[in-house]
Amino acid sequence: MLPRVNSAAIRRLNMVRVFHALRENPRCAQRDLSRLTGLDKATTSAIVAQMVEEGLVERSEAPRARRIGRPETALGIAPSAGLLVGARLEPGTIRIVSTTLAGAVVEQSQIPGSTDLATALRHLHEGIDAVVAASRPEGGAAPPPLRGIGIGIPALMDRAGRLVLAPNLGWRDTPIRPLLEEALGAPVHVDNDTKAAAMAERLFGACRGVEDFVYLTGHSGVGGGLFLGGRLYRGAQGFAGEIGHLTVVPGGRPCGCGKRGCLETYVSETSILAQAGERGRALPDLWAAAAAARDGDPVVRALLEAAGSHLGVALSHMVNLTNPELVVLGGNLSIVAEFVLPTLNAALDEHALEPLRRDLRLVVSPLGPDAVPMGGIALAMDGFLSVPGPIL
Amino acid sequence: MLPRVNSAAIRRLNMVRVFHALRENPRCAQRDLSRLTGLDKATTSAIVAQMVEEGLVERSEAPRARRIGRPETALGIAPSAGLLVGARLEPGTIRIVSTTLAGAVVEQSQIPGSTDLATALRHLHEGIDAVVAASRPEGGAAPPPLRGIGIGIPALMDRAGRLVLAPNLGWRDTPIRPLLEEALGAPVHVDNDTKAAAMAERLFGACRGVEDFVYLTGHSGVGGGLFLGGRLYRGAQGFAGEIGHLTVVPGGRPCGCGKRGCLETYVSETSILAQAGERGRALPDLWAAAAAARDGDPVVRALLEAAGSHLGVALSHMVNLTNPELVVLGGNLSIVAEFVLPTLNAALDEHALEPLRRDLRLVVSPLGPDAVPMGGIALAMDGFLSVPGPIL
DNA sequence: CCCATTTGTTAGACCGTCTATCTAATTCGC
DNA sequence: GCGAATTAGATAGACGGTCTAACAAATGGG
């Protein structure tokens, strides 16, 4: 059933608009918010008053003088209004970050991960408690209340937010969200790590204000996050964006999915290192691969160029089908971007339609490996803005 | 700037909900509309009253008796409330259809097309006038007022609705919408024929209520319409869905786009007939090809099977990337569907990810070649429902 | 010191939906 | 036949939005 549309829904929608306008334009005045959201200044005044009342927004004491007329009072999301926590859960490590409700980073930490569910959940729980405890303001007062937690996991999640399969962690049909919500006592949002990272790029990174973009990343596999028409696109079952299993070499290298020639058998960190090993180059990670390439190792260079070429073919399919404005190379792909980009661009030139190719921008993620935990923040922010009723 | 969200916007949104609920459930009662839309029955009463006032909805005279209690009064979109016109503009022919505001077909016609802009516009104008004149109710009264016109064209349209390029018609940067709107005196909506057809499948065909689907068609090229997240997806420039230019055979047959091995060099009507000709089978159209295949012609069968296989590869890319619930084979592809489907399905089995493939449904369009003009109806309906203010 | 200028607030009109009640039209039970 | 039960639909009032228009507040310039 569709949600009811009534006065309360209007207020919520407009309040969220004001929130994001203020988040993206810190210390701006009510007048600016009015112009940014398109709402009347009277309406803006009422909404801001309510947000101040609830403690979500604070007015600056020092008025900013303009050339003439009454000076503006700068507004801001109150740091004391609450805390968001984002996490990246991987087999080896767990990264945790806490931010204000506006998304400004407060604390970070990194702790060991585990493929054992109970152990991983315990580490996560303890790590979050520690980060929240460390996120107290300077005066030594109590930390702001925890408003939401978002977690990016290398897993297939269905549309209901259930974990279906996490091959690297060895988990299947694990009710991770209820488990965590019970343990942590705050709203928990779990999503695929790549989709979370795409959300982060949209809210905090290279894609602010971009309606249609593709986020690419490569760790054990190659993932794609599709942001289409101003929102994260999930598909019918929640599995959209699986670029890693496009066939790029018919009859090529065997893939864990049972098929052959999948993109991720050529482009993921795992497969690049495996191929290097087959050719007598034992490399621990992609940083080593980038270093070797920088030193002029022809074998590693050829591998990375081939990876770029294959990625470019798959990406050209993506571009022809979805006509994005921007493509972001994120995650581990950003480490080797400089060696991958030339052949990637050439493949795009060759296989993408000219008008789509011409206006396509391709950037390396500014968030880099922090994109996933910041994606958790994005999930949590989205969640706490979506709760009906007054925000706090 | 985002549209303002206020009382008027709510009413419009809820009225459109009621409209579609009534369109999809003809002769239902107010109580049913209330349940279908989730609105309170008081609200439904007010909205229906307004729509009756405006002449958009009519109440049935004969009450429908139920087991007990006051009988329902059946409601319906008034046929006299207005007329929509949809058209398909092709170089050789123009098909025109008129419907009620609910989308029930009233009249149809087919007239000659032209690649000369002025001639085509004149034919279109005269044809629409004739269809409108023929759409008068039985009593001989004046035809209902023309509320909107939608036209599907084999052309690249940008996001602002401007015609960028129509290779088959030989048009480029043609301001067709302003020209027609001035001539016809009603709101005109022009869109790519495949996208229009996808809209038709969603409103009237196989995809009613489906949020994520892919519509495929093949005439001179192969087009794809993406319906994602409950709305037609256009992409950053408006060119999304260009499945016809996915590379399926590296270094394969040369394509009009300048590349090689594009899908549409193997699957479109034009290319299938050309390939048959190269092999000594002169066929006038795909019906002839289907007939030959039905008679057991091995050359034609092999061609169609190869087409299915290539289409399946491209479609598996689409499926892996967008995870649709449903794929619709429309347009000319539906003519040869029975010979294409076996290899198409096999290619999907081979190249699409198993969980995505398992839940994917694949159907042949029930609208067939009428999808494009009915897509014009869908565009016109969408347009007249989007005008702010009271609907009529 | 007065006035123009700009920001922000407030009063009231206007228009939505929702709750609660009422009216209308039928069937069921006697 | 006739009243009670039942269901569909209408209506009144509460409530809560946004918008217009006027007002209050705070500054610079003459």
mmCIF file of C-alpha atoms in Angstrom, chain B residues 163-359:
data_model
loop_
_atom_site.group_PDB
_atom_site.id
_atom_site.type_symbol
_atom_site.label_atom_id
_atom_site.label_comp_id
_atom_site.label_asym_id
_atom_site.label_seq_id
_atom_site.Cartn_x
_atom_site.Cartn_y
_atom_site.Cartn_z
ATOM 1 C CA LEU B 163 14.133 15.732 -31.429
ATOM 2 C CA VAL B 164 17.891 15.363 -31.782
ATOM 3 C CA LEU B 165 18.227 12.828 -34.564
ATOM 4 C CA ALA B 166 15.872 10.608 -36.551
ATOM 5 C CA PRO B 167 18.089 8.680 -38.980
ATOM 6 C CA ASN B 168 15.276 6.853 -40.788
ATOM 7 C CA LEU B 169 13.324 10.034 -41.328
ATOM 8 C CA GLY B 170 16.429 12.059 -42.099
ATOM 9 C CA TRP B 171 15.519 14.678 -39.507
ATOM 10 C CA ARG B 172 17.913 16.408 -37.166
ATOM 11 C CA ASP B 173 17.233 18.994 -34.458
ATOM 12 C CA THR B 174 13.672 19.350 -35.659
ATOM 13 C CA PRO B 175 11.329 21.340 -33.366
ATOM 14 C CA ILE B 176 8.473 18.951 -34.011
ATOM 15 C CA ARG B 177 6.644 19.564 -30.774
ATOM 16 C CA PRO B 178 6.187 23.331 -31.136
ATOM 17 C CA LEU B 179 5.245 22.881 -34.793
ATOM 18 C CA LEU B 180 2.543 20.372 -33.948
ATOM 19 C CA GLU B 181 1.255 22.142 -30.889
ATOM 20 C CA GLU B 182 0.708 25.281 -32.894
ATOM 21 C CA ALA B 183 -1.046 23.412 -35.675
ATOM 22 C CA LEU B 184 -3.215 21.147 -33.548
ATOM 23 C CA GLY B 185 -4.219 23.383 -30.669
ATOM 24 C CA ALA B 186 -3.790 20.740 -27.997
ATOM 25 C CA PRO B 187 -0.891 19.695 -25.775
ATOM 26 C CA VAL B 188 1.516 17.544 -27.797
ATOM 27 C CA HIS B 189 4.007 15.078 -26.336
ATOM 28 C CA VAL B 190 6.664 13.524 -28.538
ATOM 29 C CA ASP B 191 8.932 10.712 -27.452
ATOM 30 C CA ASN B 192 11.090 7.929 -28.736
ATOM 31 C CA ASP B 193 8.879 5.135 -30.076
ATOM 32 C CA THR B 194 10.421 2.420 -27.933
ATOM 33 C CA LYS B 195 10.083 4.440 -24.750
ATOM 34 C CA ALA B 196 6.493 5.220 -25.674
ATOM 35 C CA ALA B 197 5.812 1.529 -26.254
ATOM 36 C CA ALA B 198 7.275 0.698 -22.851
ATOM 37 C CA MET B 199 4.896 3.207 -21.285
ATOM 38 C CA ALA B 200 2.025 1.517 -23.104
ATOM 39 C CA GLU B 201 3.006 -1.891 -21.769
ATOM 40 C CA ARG B 202 3.088 -0.448 -18.308
ATOM 41 C CA LEU B 203 -0.307 1.253 -18.477
ATOM 42 C CA PHE B 204 -2.236 -1.087 -20.746
ATOM 43 C CA GLY B 205 -0.196 -4.194 -21.510
ATOM 44 C CA ALA B 206 1.874 -6.903 -19.904
ATOM 45 C CA CYS B 207 3.532 -4.731 -17.280
ATOM 46 C CA ARG B 208 0.594 -3.342 -15.326
ATOM 47 C CA GLY B 209 1.789 -2.969 -11.771
ATOM 48 C CA VAL B 210 5.337 -4.085 -12.604
ATOM 49 C CA GLU B 211 7.931 -1.699 -11.189
ATOM 50 C CA ASP B 212 11.034 -2.896 -13.043
ATOM 51 C CA PHE B 213 10.940 -4.196 -16.571
ATOM 52 C CA VAL B 214 12.722 -4.059 -19.892
ATOM 53 C CA TYR B 215 10.885 -3.605 -23.178
ATOM 54 C CA LEU B 216 12.633 -4.794 -26.332
ATOM 55 C CA THR B 217 11.741 -4.086 -29.909
ATOM 56 C CA GLY B 218 13.409 -4.339 -33.272
ATOM 57 C CA HIS B 219 12.618 -2.516 -36.475
ATOM 58 C CA SER B 220 15.396 -0.779 -38.329
ATOM 59 C CA GLY B 221 17.392 -0.987 -35.109
ATOM 60 C CA VAL B 222 16.946 -2.681 -31.777
ATOM 61 C CA GLY B 223 15.610 -0.504 -29.022
ATOM 62 C CA GLY B 224 15.163 -0.997 -25.332
ATOM 63 C CA GLY B 225 12.851 0.807 -22.968
ATOM 64 C CA LEU B 226 13.823 0.697 -19.322
ATOM 65 C CA PHE B 227 11.128 1.036 -16.723
ATOM 66 C CA LEU B 228 12.935 1.167 -13.396
ATOM 67 C CA GLY B 229 11.622 1.803 -9.939
ATOM 68 C CA GLY B 230 8.116 2.510 -11.174
ATOM 69 C CA ARG B 231 8.998 5.064 -13.807
ATOM 70 C CA LEU B 232 10.391 5.294 -17.278
ATOM 71 C CA TYR B 233 14.115 5.759 -17.057
ATOM 72 C CA ARG B 234 15.724 8.182 -19.491
ATOM 73 C CA GLY B 235 19.270 8.660 -18.282
ATOM 74 C CA ALA B 236 21.303 11.828 -18.050
ATOM 75 C CA GLN B 237 20.753 12.907 -21.654
ATOM 76 C CA GLY B 238 17.613 10.926 -22.410
ATOM 77 C CA PHE B 239 19.365 8.203 -24.394
ATOM 78 C CA ALA B 240 19.148 5.310 -21.917
ATOM 79 C CA GLY B 241 18.263 1.836 -23.171
ATOM 80 C CA GLU B 242 20.384 1.756 -26.305
ATOM 81 C CA ILE B 243 20.749 -1.995 -26.274
ATOM 82 C CA GLY B 244 21.049 -2.107 -30.063
ATOM 83 C CA HIS B 245 24.609 -0.874 -29.953
ATOM 84 C CA LEU B 246 26.010 -3.255 -27.389
ATOM 85 C CA THR B 247 28.947 -5.043 -28.947
ATOM 86 C CA VAL B 248 28.022 -8.719 -29.170
ATOM 87 C CA VAL B 249 30.549 -9.863 -31.778
ATOM 88 C CA PRO B 250 33.916 -8.112 -31.449
ATOM 89 C CA GLY B 251 35.019 -7.172 -34.947
ATOM 90 C CA GLY B 252 31.711 -8.386 -36.382
ATOM 91 C CA ARG B 253 29.365 -6.914 -38.955
ATOM 92 C CA PRO B 254 29.769 -3.159 -39.529
ATOM 93 C CA CYS B 255 27.049 -0.972 -38.047
ATOM 94 C CA GLY B 256 25.632 2.363 -39.127
ATOM 95 C CA CYS B 257 26.953 3.858 -35.901
ATOM 96 C CA GLY B 258 30.514 3.364 -37.116
ATOM 97 C CA LYS B 259 31.366 0.476 -34.825
ATOM 98 C CA ARG B 260 31.414 -3.262 -35.527
ATOM 99 C CA GLY B 261 29.474 -6.185 -34.144
ATOM 100 C CA CYS B 262 26.615 -4.191 -32.650
ATOM 101 C CA LEU B 263 23.589 -6.224 -31.610
ATOM 102 C CA GLU B 264 21.347 -4.578 -34.162
ATOM 103 C CA THR B 265 23.511 -5.771 -37.049
ATOM 104 C CA TYR B 266 22.214 -9.274 -36.189
ATOM 105 C CA VAL B 267 18.774 -8.832 -34.679
ATOM 106 C CA SER B 268 16.845 -5.950 -36.239
ATOM 107 C CA GLU B 269 14.308 -6.586 -38.985
ATOM 108 C CA THR B 270 16.517 -4.733 -41.455
ATOM 109 C CA SER B 271 19.601 -6.774 -40.659
ATOM 110 C CA ILE B 272 17.803 -10.130 -40.558
ATOM 111 C CA LEU B 273 16.319 -9.494 -43.990
ATOM 112 C CA ALA B 274 19.679 -8.279 -45.286
ATOM 113 C CA GLN B 275 21.426 -11.388 -44.003
ATOM 114 C CA ALA B 276 18.737 -13.571 -45.574
ATOM 115 C CA GLY B 277 19.300 -11.754 -48.855
ATOM 116 C CA GLU B 278 23.038 -12.384 -48.645
ATOM 117 C CA ARG B 279 22.203 -16.078 -48.367
ATOM 118 C CA GLY B 280 19.889 -16.055 -51.366
ATOM 119 C CA ARG B 281 16.586 -15.644 -49.564
ATOM 120 C CA ALA B 282 14.819 -12.471 -50.666
ATOM 121 C CA LEU B 283 12.218 -11.791 -47.976
ATOM 122 C CA PRO B 284 10.004 -8.697 -47.883
ATOM 123 C CA ASP B 285 9.469 -8.572 -44.133
ATOM 124 C CA LEU B 286 9.622 -10.538 -40.892
ATOM 125 C CA TRP B 287 6.250 -12.152 -41.479
ATOM 126 C CA ALA B 288 7.777 -13.757 -44.531
ATOM 127 C CA ALA B 289 10.752 -14.776 -42.452
ATOM 128 C CA ALA B 290 8.466 -16.324 -39.853
ATOM 129 C CA ALA B 291 6.582 -18.158 -42.592
ATOM 130 C CA ALA B 292 9.795 -19.472 -44.106
ATOM 131 C CA ALA B 293 10.982 -20.632 -40.713
ATOM 132 C CA ARG B 294 7.657 -22.310 -40.112
ATOM 133 C CA ASP B 295 8.106 -24.119 -43.447
ATOM 134 C CA GLY B 296 11.442 -25.390 -42.192
ATOM 135 C CA ASP B 297 13.840 -23.237 -44.220
ATOM 136 C CA PRO B 298 17.177 -24.061 -42.552
ATOM 137 C CA VAL B 299 18.898 -20.815 -43.571
ATOM 138 C CA VAL B 300 16.191 -18.600 -42.122
ATOM 139 C CA ARG B 301 15.935 -20.759 -39.023
ATOM 140 C CA ALA B 302 19.664 -20.515 -38.450
ATOM 141 C CA LEU B 303 19.526 -16.748 -38.863
ATOM 142 C CA LEU B 304 16.715 -16.396 -36.341
ATOM 143 C CA GLU B 305 18.430 -18.719 -33.924
ATOM 144 C CA ALA B 306 21.621 -16.706 -34.184
ATOM 145 C CA ALA B 307 19.589 -13.539 -33.641
ATOM 146 C CA GLY B 308 18.074 -15.042 -30.502
ATOM 147 C CA SER B 309 21.460 -16.051 -29.244
ATOM 148 C CA HIS B 310 22.972 -12.595 -29.745
ATOM 149 C CA LEU B 311 19.926 -10.910 -28.286
ATOM 150 C CA GLY B 312 20.205 -13.228 -25.299
ATOM 151 C CA VAL B 313 23.793 -12.206 -24.678
ATOM 152 C CA ALA B 314 22.942 -8.510 -24.760
ATOM 153 C CA LEU B 315 19.848 -9.091 -22.680
ATOM 154 C CA SER B 316 21.849 -10.983 -20.087
ATOM 155 C CA HIS B 317 24.009 -7.877 -19.712
ATOM 156 C CA MET B 318 20.879 -5.848 -19.212
ATOM 157 C CA VAL B 319 19.552 -8.355 -16.691
ATOM 158 C CA ASN B 320 22.782 -8.528 -14.703
ATOM 159 C CA LEU B 321 22.939 -4.756 -14.526
ATOM 160 C CA THR B 322 19.331 -3.820 -13.863
ATOM 161 C CA ASN B 323 17.763 -6.963 -12.361
ATOM 162 C CA PRO B 324 14.320 -6.547 -13.952
ATOM 163 C CA GLU B 325 11.274 -8.535 -12.953
ATOM 164 C CA LEU B 326 10.031 -8.915 -16.508
ATOM 165 C CA VAL B 327 11.281 -8.686 -20.085
ATOM 166 C CA VAL B 328 8.797 -7.943 -22.859
ATOM 167 C CA LEU B 329 9.495 -8.846 -26.465
ATOM 168 C CA GLY B 330 7.563 -6.298 -28.467
ATOM 169 C CA GLY B 331 7.291 -4.757 -31.872
ATOM 170 C CA ASN B 332 8.597 -6.820 -34.748
ATOM 171 C CA LEU B 333 10.430 -9.131 -32.393
ATOM 172 C CA SER B 334 7.075 -10.575 -31.376
ATOM 173 C CA ILE B 335 6.537 -11.748 -34.970
ATOM 174 C CA VAL B 336 9.487 -14.121 -34.858
ATOM 175 C CA ALA B 337 9.385 -14.732 -31.114
ATOM 176 C CA GLU B 338 8.769 -18.463 -31.368
ATOM 177 C CA PHE B 339 11.961 -19.008 -33.378
ATOM 178 C CA VAL B 340 14.071 -16.623 -31.349
ATOM 179 C CA LEU B 341 13.070 -17.666 -27.859
ATOM 180 C CA PRO B 342 14.837 -21.042 -27.556
ATOM 181 C CA THR B 343 18.323 -19.687 -28.224
ATOM 182 C CA LEU B 344 17.514 -16.487 -26.362
ATOM 183 C CA ASN B 345 16.610 -18.465 -23.270
ATOM 184 C CA ALA B 346 19.700 -20.604 -23.642
ATOM 185 C CA ALA B 347 21.913 -17.517 -23.825
ATOM 186 C CA LEU B 348 20.249 -16.122 -20.723
ATOM 187 C CA ASP B 349 20.859 -19.411 -18.910
ATOM 188 C CA GLU B 350 24.481 -19.216 -19.903
ATOM 189 C CA HIS B 351 25.247 -15.564 -19.222
ATOM 190 C CA ALA B 352 22.805 -14.206 -16.660
ATOM 191 C CA LEU B 353 23.447 -14.693 -12.966
ATOM 192 C CA GLU B 354 21.447 -17.585 -11.643
ATOM 193 C CA PRO B 355 19.346 -15.819 -8.966
ATOM 194 C CA LEU B 356 18.491 -13.028 -11.408
ATOM 195 C CA ARG B 357 17.726 -15.476 -14.176
ATOM 196 C CA ARG B 358 15.597 -17.740 -11.995
ATOM 197 C CA ASP B 359 13.019 -15.104 -11.110
#
